[in-house]
Amino acid sequence: MNASHRKLRILHVTEASCAGVGGHMLDLAEGLEQCGCENHLIYSENRIDASFRERLSQFPRSQIMPVSMRRMPHWSDWQARNQIARYIAEHGPFDIIHGHSTKAGGLTRLKKIARLTKVVYTPNGIFTMNPTIGVAVSMTARWIEKWLANRSAAIIAVSLEERDHMRDIGLPTDRVHLIPNGLRPIVWPDRKQIRSALGIADNTITIGFLGRLAPQKNPLLMIEAFARLRPVNDLVTRLLMVGEGPLTAQARRLAEQRGISDRVDWLGYKTAEQSMPAFDIFVMPSRYEGMPYVLMEAVSNGIPVVATRVGGASLSIDHGSNGFLVPLDDPTALAEALQHLVDQPSLRAEFSAAGLKKSAEFAVNKMIERTHQLYCRLVTAPSVNSPINQRSHAHVG
């Protein structure tokens, strides 16, 4: 039977059961159910958020299993690998095993797991894009990625920048496929209600940060840029820091040192729905990304955006139309872009309207359809984990 007309059995594996990676995997699994696929999920509870746990309850318990996985390399990785292999032996065979993010991508492509099934890997921001790692770490990570690529049937890049980077570090081009992330429809809460719940006055312009307070997301740059903003007439400008992470204490100290702690609200963990409607401007100062969901969420909510030029930013932001793109690690450039939006309510309104129009490009159905098509072609490929014929199906997207 043709693969596109039979029920494919897919095993999804992730260590990051939270934020963009976790949401991406669940969006995919839910959508693939509608395509007639049977989806099994292996996830880790070490990094899990309330949204992932709630959505996970919608899947049959017989098709989900928690496996303890750590984000960084650890001796327990072998135990996790063996648990995944046992699940495959008990519940398989599967047509596709799909590893989401670095740890799951590594574990699912080890010999004991990968030898009998087509394995797909979606880094969602491949680690080698990180500009802060040293030369030795970068070279080692590139060697590992290239070695594991030979055990992959396909590697999915979620943005143009990520795809180009994969080519640059030597991953086989016939195995790299471009499938940008998609955003499921969101019913946004009322703006006034959210602002009232957060105690935000009507004469306040809010600049919002939403993400892990970790080096990748660069919250310290956000604090530095905000500290450089000039006051605007009788309006109050406040910074809403949404998220938690290892840099929380350092970011708070920096805000105190820069004399802005009285204008910064530390809101802790909240979902986009619980916080974004309160933002007048959204900022993403990341050092690297794959295709960040927070950008698509902000744009779909009609929020003007200022973001660094990282992976996926160019797909969400048309510079000067619905947001500004600025260089990495440049607090002056970031502050200047923010000042333009703070000073000009008419510009914020223009960017908002353009963003709402732009959000139509982020349909999650496109991501699901393209991924399903890729699965179907892989299943009919001639040998285990062999790439698709490059002449016929070089790239998706």
Protein backbone atom coordinates (compact mmCIF):
# COMPACT_ATOMS: atom_id res chain seq x y z
CA MET A 1 0.00 0.00 0.00
CA ASN A 2 1.23 3.51 -0.81
CA ALA A 3 2.60 5.19 2.32
CA SER A 4 0.36 8.21 1.85
CA HIS A 5 -2.71 5.93 2.00
CA ARG A 6 -1.84 3.77 5.00
CA LYS A 7 -1.61 4.50 8.69
CA LEU A 8 1.94 5.47 9.55
CA ARG A 9 3.20 4.68 13.05
CA ILE A 10 5.36 7.50 14.41
CA LEU A 11 7.38 7.65 17.63
CA HIS A 12 8.23 11.18 18.78
CA VAL A 13 10.95 11.65 21.40
CA THR A 14 11.90 14.85 23.25
CA GLU A 15 13.89 15.85 26.31
CA ALA A 16 12.58 19.44 26.20
CA SER A 17 8.96 18.96 27.28
CA CYS A 18 8.36 22.69 27.41
CA ALA A 19 8.28 25.97 25.50
CA GLY A 20 8.83 25.92 21.73
CA VAL A 21 10.27 22.42 21.35
CA GLY A 22 7.58 20.74 23.43
CA GLY A 23 4.82 22.72 21.75
CA HIS A 24 6.24 21.96 18.31
CA MET A 25 6.22 18.21 18.97
CA LEU A 26 2.65 18.23 20.29
CA ASP A 27 1.41 20.43 17.42
CA LEU A 28 2.94 17.94 15.02
CA ALA A 29 1.55 14.87 16.77
CA GLU A 30 -1.94 16.34 17.04
CA GLY A 31 -1.93 17.37 13.38
CA LEU A 32 -0.56 14.04 12.19
CA GLU A 33 -3.43 12.28 13.97
CA GLN A 34 -5.71 14.15 11.58
CA CYS A 35 -3.59 12.79 8.70
CA GLY A 36 -4.30 9.23 9.88
CA CYS A 37 -1.00 8.61 11.69
CA GLU A 38 -0.66 6.76 14.98
CA ASN A 39 1.59 8.83 17.25
CA HIS A 40 3.52 7.63 20.30
CA LEU A 41 5.32 10.09 22.58
CA ILE A 42 8.38 9.66 24.78
CA TYR A 43 9.18 12.72 26.87
CA SER A 44 11.18 13.78 29.91
CA GLU A 45 9.65 15.26 33.04
CA ASN A 46 12.93 16.94 34.02
CA ARG A 47 11.99 20.01 31.95
CA ILE A 48 8.22 20.05 31.60
CA ASP A 49 5.81 22.96 31.79
CA ALA A 50 2.11 23.12 32.67
CA SER A 51 1.02 23.63 29.06
CA PHE A 52 2.85 20.50 27.85
CA ARG A 53 1.45 18.41 30.71
CA GLU A 54 -2.09 19.60 30.06
CA ARG A 55 -1.93 18.89 26.33
CA LEU A 56 -0.27 15.53 26.94
CA SER A 57 -3.41 14.36 28.76
CA GLN A 58 -5.24 14.37 25.42
CA PHE A 59 -3.16 11.42 24.15
CA PRO A 60 -3.95 7.77 25.01
CA ARG A 61 -1.93 6.70 28.05
CA SER A 62 -0.92 3.54 26.22
CA GLN A 63 0.95 5.70 23.67
CA ILE A 64 3.00 7.93 25.99
CA MET A 65 5.92 7.21 28.31
CA PRO A 66 8.15 9.44 30.47
CA VAL A 67 11.89 8.75 30.32
CA SER A 68 14.31 10.69 32.51
CA MET A 69 16.62 12.65 30.21
CA ARG A 70 19.03 15.45 31.08
CA ARG A 71 19.69 18.40 28.84
CA MET A 72 23.49 18.10 29.00
CA PRO A 73 25.51 14.90 28.39
CA HIS A 74 25.28 12.56 31.39
CA TRP A 75 26.05 8.94 32.29
CA SER A 76 22.29 8.32 32.57
CA ASP A 77 21.96 8.84 28.80
CA TRP A 78 22.68 5.13 28.28
CA GLN A 79 19.83 4.21 30.59
CA ALA A 80 17.52 6.57 28.69
CA ARG A 81 18.64 5.05 25.40
CA ASN A 82 17.88 1.55 26.69
CA GLN A 83 14.42 2.61 27.90
CA ILE A 84 13.64 4.06 24.46
CA ALA A 85 14.86 0.86 22.81
CA ARG A 86 12.64 -1.26 25.08
CA TYR A 87 9.63 0.88 24.26
CA ILE A 88 10.31 0.37 20.56
CA ALA A 89 10.62 -3.39 21.06
CA GLU A 90 7.35 -3.54 23.00
CA HIS A 91 5.25 -1.11 20.96
CA GLY A 92 6.91 -1.17 17.53
CA PRO A 93 7.67 -1.49 14.80
CA PHE A 94 7.45 2.19 13.88
CA ASP A 95 7.68 3.66 10.39
CA ILE A 96 9.42 6.80 11.67
CA ILE A 97 11.23 7.74 14.87
CA HIS A 98 11.38 11.52 15.21
CA GLY A 99 13.88 13.04 17.68
CA HIS A 100 13.10 16.61 18.71
CA SER A 101 15.98 18.84 19.89
CA THR A 102 19.58 17.87 20.58
CA LYS A 103 19.36 15.22 23.32
CA ALA A 104 16.50 13.25 21.77
CA GLY A 105 18.09 13.66 18.35
CA GLY A 106 21.27 12.09 19.66
CA LEU A 107 19.66 9.22 21.56
CA THR A 108 17.36 8.20 18.71
CA ARG A 109 20.23 8.04 16.24
CA LEU A 110 22.43 5.71 18.27
CA LYS A 111 22.96 2.30 16.69
CA LYS A 112 20.73 0.27 19.01
CA ILE A 113 17.72 2.42 18.09
CA ALA A 114 18.44 3.70 14.60
CA ARG A 115 19.42 0.47 12.87
CA LEU A 116 15.90 -0.72 12.02
CA THR A 117 13.82 2.44 11.58
CA LYS A 118 13.93 5.66 9.57
CA VAL A 119 15.02 8.39 11.99
CA VAL A 120 14.14 12.07 11.54
CA TYR A 121 15.87 14.79 13.56
CA THR A 122 14.57 18.31 14.21
CA PRO A 123 17.10 20.35 16.25
CA ASN A 124 14.84 23.42 16.55
CA GLY A 125 17.97 25.55 16.80
CA ILE A 126 20.98 23.32 16.22
CA PHE A 127 23.56 23.74 19.01
CA THR A 128 26.39 24.66 16.64
CA MET A 129 24.57 27.94 15.86
CA ASN A 130 25.44 29.16 19.36
CA PRO A 131 28.01 31.96 18.87
CA THR A 132 29.15 31.86 22.51
CA ILE A 133 30.64 28.37 22.57
CA GLY A 134 34.39 28.11 22.23
CA VAL A 135 36.26 26.82 19.19
CA ALA A 136 36.98 23.41 20.75
CA VAL A 137 33.35 22.84 21.74
CA SER A 138 32.15 24.05 18.35
CA MET A 139 34.47 21.72 16.43
CA THR A 140 33.49 18.75 18.61
CA ALA A 141 29.78 19.50 18.23
CA ARG A 142 30.13 19.81 14.45
CA TRP A 143 31.93 16.46 14.26
CA ILE A 144 29.18 14.79 16.31
CA GLU A 145 26.42 16.34 14.20
CA LYS A 146 28.09 15.15 10.99
CA TRP A 147 28.62 11.65 12.40
CA LEU A 148 24.98 11.39 13.53
CA ALA A 149 23.75 12.82 10.22
CA ASN A 150 24.87 9.59 8.55
CA ARG A 151 22.41 7.75 10.80
CA SER A 152 19.55 10.06 9.85
CA ALA A 153 16.96 9.58 7.15
CA ALA A 154 16.21 13.30 7.28
CA ILE A 155 17.17 16.40 9.24
CA ILE A 156 14.58 19.15 9.41
CA ALA A 157 15.67 22.79 9.48
CA VAL A 158 12.91 25.07 10.77
CA SER A 159 14.29 28.27 9.24
CA LEU A 160 16.37 29.43 6.30
CA GLU A 161 19.22 30.42 8.59
CA GLU A 162 19.27 27.01 10.26
CA ARG A 163 19.25 25.23 6.89
CA ASP A 164 22.12 27.35 5.60
CA HIS A 165 24.10 26.75 8.79
CA MET A 166 23.61 23.00 8.47
CA ARG A 167 25.05 23.17 4.97
CA ASP A 168 27.94 25.31 6.16
CA ILE A 169 29.02 22.83 8.85
CA GLY A 170 28.99 19.96 6.36
CA LEU A 171 25.74 18.10 6.97
CA PRO A 172 24.75 16.16 3.83
CA THR A 173 22.53 18.41 1.75
CA ASP A 174 20.41 15.51 0.50
CA ARG A 175 19.26 14.84 4.07
CA VAL A 176 18.49 18.44 5.10
CA HIS A 177 14.90 19.61 4.53
CA LEU A 178 13.41 23.04 5.17
CA ILE A 179 10.06 22.93 6.97
CA PRO A 180 9.41 26.19 8.86
CA ASN A 181 7.49 26.01 12.13
CA GLY A 182 3.81 26.81 12.09
CA LEU A 183 1.60 28.39 14.74
CA ARG A 184 -1.68 26.83 15.80
CA PRO A 185 -4.62 29.27 16.14
CA ILE A 186 -4.64 31.15 19.43
CA VAL A 187 -7.66 32.84 21.01
CA TRP A 188 -5.99 35.79 22.72
CA PRO A 189 -7.48 37.05 26.00
CA ASP A 190 -8.71 40.62 26.30
CA ARG A 191 -5.86 43.12 26.51
CA LYS A 192 -7.48 45.31 29.16
CA GLN A 193 -8.24 42.29 31.32
CA ILE A 194 -4.64 41.04 31.23
CA ARG A 195 -3.18 44.49 31.88
CA SER A 196 -5.57 45.02 34.78
CA ALA A 197 -4.63 41.66 36.29
CA LEU A 198 -0.95 42.66 36.09
CA GLY A 199 -1.60 46.11 37.58
CA ILE A 200 -0.60 48.06 34.47
CA ALA A 201 -2.00 51.60 34.21
CA ASP A 202 -3.46 53.02 31.00
CA ASN A 203 -0.66 55.60 30.64
CA THR A 204 2.03 52.89 30.62
CA ILE A 205 3.94 51.70 27.58
CA THR A 206 5.00 48.13 28.20
CA ILE A 207 8.02 46.43 26.68
CA GLY A 208 7.84 42.68 27.06
CA PHE A 209 10.43 39.89 27.23
CA LEU A 210 9.17 36.29 27.23
CA GLY A 211 11.56 33.36 27.50
CA ARG A 212 14.03 31.49 29.68
CA LEU A 213 16.35 33.79 31.59
CA ALA A 214 19.35 31.95 30.17
CA PRO A 215 22.41 32.91 28.08
CA GLN A 216 20.80 31.88 24.78
CA LYS A 217 17.87 34.25 25.32
CA ASN A 218 20.19 37.06 26.49
CA PRO A 219 18.02 38.79 29.13
CA LEU A 220 20.99 40.90 30.28
CA LEU A 221 21.02 42.63 26.90
CA MET A 222 17.33 43.40 27.41
CA ILE A 223 18.10 45.09 30.74
CA GLU A 224 20.99 47.10 29.27
CA ALA A 225 18.90 48.32 26.34
CA PHE A 226 15.93 49.26 28.52
CA ALA A 227 18.20 51.25 30.82
CA ARG A 228 19.19 53.45 27.86
CA LEU A 229 15.66 54.52 26.93
CA ARG A 230 14.68 58.17 27.33
CA PRO A 231 11.39 59.12 29.08
CA VAL A 232 8.44 60.08 26.87
CA ASN A 233 6.28 63.03 28.00
CA ASP A 234 3.93 61.95 30.80
CA LEU A 235 3.98 58.31 29.83
CA VAL A 236 5.55 55.61 31.95
CA THR A 237 7.65 52.92 30.27
CA ARG A 238 7.84 49.58 32.05
CA LEU A 239 9.70 46.37 31.26
CA LEU A 240 7.83 43.11 31.81
CA MET A 241 10.25 40.21 32.25
CA VAL A 242 8.32 36.96 31.78
CA GLY A 243 10.24 33.79 32.51
CA GLU A 244 12.66 32.15 34.88
CA GLY A 245 16.13 30.68 34.55
CA PRO A 246 19.74 30.62 35.70
CA LEU A 247 20.28 34.32 34.96
CA THR A 248 17.33 35.56 37.03
CA ALA A 249 19.42 36.75 39.99
CA GLN A 250 22.07 38.33 37.76
CA ALA A 251 19.43 40.13 35.68
CA ARG A 252 17.82 41.52 38.85
CA ARG A 253 21.19 42.76 40.12
CA LEU A 254 21.91 44.43 36.78
CA ALA A 255 18.55 46.21 36.88
CA GLU A 256 19.40 47.53 40.35
CA GLN A 257 22.88 48.64 39.24
CA ARG A 258 21.42 50.50 36.24
CA GLY A 259 18.84 52.22 38.43
CA ILE A 260 15.75 50.81 36.71
CA SER A 261 14.58 48.17 39.17
CA ASP A 262 11.49 50.28 40.05
CA ARG A 263 10.38 50.08 36.39
CA VAL A 264 10.93 46.34 35.86
CA ASP A 265 8.28 43.76 36.71
CA TRP A 266 9.55 40.19 37.24
CA LEU A 267 6.52 38.08 36.38
CA GLY A 268 8.04 34.60 36.55
CA TYR A 269 6.70 31.82 34.36
CA LYS A 270 3.61 32.67 32.32
CA THR A 271 2.38 31.46 28.97
CA ALA A 272 2.10 33.74 25.97
CA GLU A 273 -1.67 33.85 26.42
CA GLN A 274 -1.25 34.96 30.05
CA SER A 275 1.18 37.78 29.29
CA MET A 276 1.57 38.90 25.68
CA PRO A 277 -1.71 40.81 25.35
CA ALA A 278 -0.30 43.21 27.94
CA PHE A 279 2.70 44.12 25.75
CA ASP A 280 2.90 47.24 23.60
CA ILE A 281 6.26 46.11 22.19
CA PHE A 282 7.84 42.66 22.24
CA VAL A 283 11.61 42.15 22.34
CA MET A 284 13.59 39.00 21.55
CA PRO A 285 17.32 39.66 22.17
CA SER A 286 18.45 36.04 21.62
CA ARG A 287 21.95 35.00 20.58
CA TYR A 288 20.66 32.12 18.43
CA GLU A 289 17.35 30.45 17.57
CA GLY A 290 15.85 27.93 15.18
CA MET A 291 12.39 29.34 14.41
CA PRO A 292 11.12 30.90 17.67
CA TYR A 293 7.45 30.51 18.45
CA VAL A 294 7.43 33.67 20.58
CA LEU A 295 8.03 35.77 17.47
CA MET A 296 5.12 34.19 15.62
CA GLU A 297 2.93 34.57 18.71
CA ALA A 298 3.78 38.25 19.08
CA VAL A 299 3.16 38.96 15.40
CA SER A 300 -0.16 37.07 15.44
CA ASN A 301 -1.21 39.19 18.42
CA GLY A 302 -0.43 42.39 16.51
CA ILE A 303 2.51 43.38 18.71
CA PRO A 304 5.40 45.35 17.14
CA VAL A 305 8.64 43.42 17.54
CA VAL A 306 12.31 44.21 17.97
CA ALA A 307 14.51 41.13 17.56
CA THR A 308 18.11 40.23 16.94
CA ARG A 309 19.02 38.80 13.55
CA VAL A 310 18.86 35.13 14.50
CA GLY A 311 17.36 32.02 12.95
CA GLY A 312 13.73 32.43 11.94
CA ALA A 313 13.59 36.16 12.62
CA SER A 314 13.53 37.03 8.93
CA LEU A 315 10.54 34.71 8.38
CA SER A 316 8.50 36.45 11.09
CA ILE A 317 9.73 40.03 10.80
CA ASP A 318 9.77 42.23 7.72
CA HIS A 319 12.27 44.85 8.86
CA GLY A 320 10.62 48.26 8.98
CA SER A 321 7.16 46.83 8.31
CA ASN A 322 6.05 44.89 11.39
CA GLY A 323 9.23 45.15 13.45
CA PHE A 324 12.93 45.90 13.56
CA LEU A 325 15.85 43.47 13.28
CA VAL A 326 19.05 44.50 15.06
CA PRO A 327 22.58 43.05 15.38
CA LEU A 328 23.47 40.54 18.09
CA ASP A 329 24.77 41.74 21.47
CA ASP A 330 24.38 45.44 20.60
CA PRO A 331 22.51 47.26 23.41
CA THR A 332 22.74 50.62 21.63
CA ALA A 333 21.11 49.34 18.44
CA LEU A 334 18.45 47.55 20.44
CA ALA A 335 17.72 50.66 22.51
CA GLU A 336 17.51 52.88 19.41
CA ALA A 337 14.99 50.55 17.76
CA LEU A 338 12.92 50.46 20.93
CA GLN A 339 13.06 54.26 21.24
CA HIS A 340 11.59 54.65 17.74
CA LEU A 341 8.59 52.55 18.75
CA VAL A 342 8.19 54.10 22.19
CA ASP A 343 8.24 57.63 20.73
CA GLN A 344 5.80 56.96 17.87
CA PRO A 345 2.37 55.48 18.66
CA SER A 346 1.44 55.79 14.97
CA LEU A 347 4.40 53.59 14.02
CA ARG A 348 3.34 51.02 16.60
CA ALA A 349 -0.13 50.99 15.05
CA GLU A 350 1.30 50.51 11.54
CA PHE A 351 3.52 47.65 12.70
CA SER A 352 0.58 46.05 14.51
CA ALA A 353 -1.61 46.03 11.41
CA ALA A 354 1.21 44.68 9.25
CA GLY A 355 1.91 41.97 11.80
CA LEU A 356 -1.67 40.75 11.86
CA LYS A 357 -1.54 40.44 8.07
CA LYS A 358 1.86 38.70 8.22
CA SER A 359 0.60 36.08 10.68
CA ALA A 360 -1.41 34.37 7.94
CA GLU A 361 1.90 32.95 6.69
CA PHE A 362 2.40 30.91 9.88
CA ALA A 363 -0.37 28.33 9.34
CA VAL A 364 0.42 25.18 11.33
CA ASN A 365 -1.30 23.06 8.68
CA LYS A 366 1.54 23.82 6.25
CA MET A 367 4.11 22.45 8.70
CA ILE A 368 2.05 19.32 9.36
CA GLU A 369 1.36 18.64 5.68
CA ARG A 370 5.00 19.05 4.67
CA THR A 371 6.21 16.84 7.51
CA HIS A 372 3.67 14.13 6.60
CA GLN A 373 4.76 14.27 2.98
CA LEU A 374 8.38 13.87 4.07
CA TYR A 375 7.49 10.85 6.24
CA CYS A 376 5.66 9.20 3.36
CA ARG A 377 8.60 9.62 1.00
CA LEU A 378 11.03 8.31 3.61
CA VAL A 379 8.96 5.19 4.19
CA THR A 380 9.20 4.30 0.52
CA ALA A 381 12.95 5.09 0.28
CA PRO A 382 15.02 2.02 -0.67
CA SER A 383 16.99 1.35 2.53
CA VAL A 384 17.05 2.08 6.25
CA ASN A 385 17.93 5.73 6.97
CA SER A 386 18.90 6.34 3.36
CA PRO A 387 18.24 9.89 2.17
CA ILE A 388 15.53 10.67 -0.33
CA ASN A 389 16.68 10.77 -3.91
CA GLN A 390 18.11 14.25 -4.19
CA ARG A 391 17.00 14.90 -7.75
CA SER A 392 13.35 14.15 -7.01
CA HIS A 393 12.93 15.53 -3.51
CA ALA A 394 15.87 17.75 -2.64
CA HIS A 395 14.01 19.93 -0.13
CA VAL A 396 10.61 20.51 1.36
CA GLY A 397 9.39 24.04 1.91
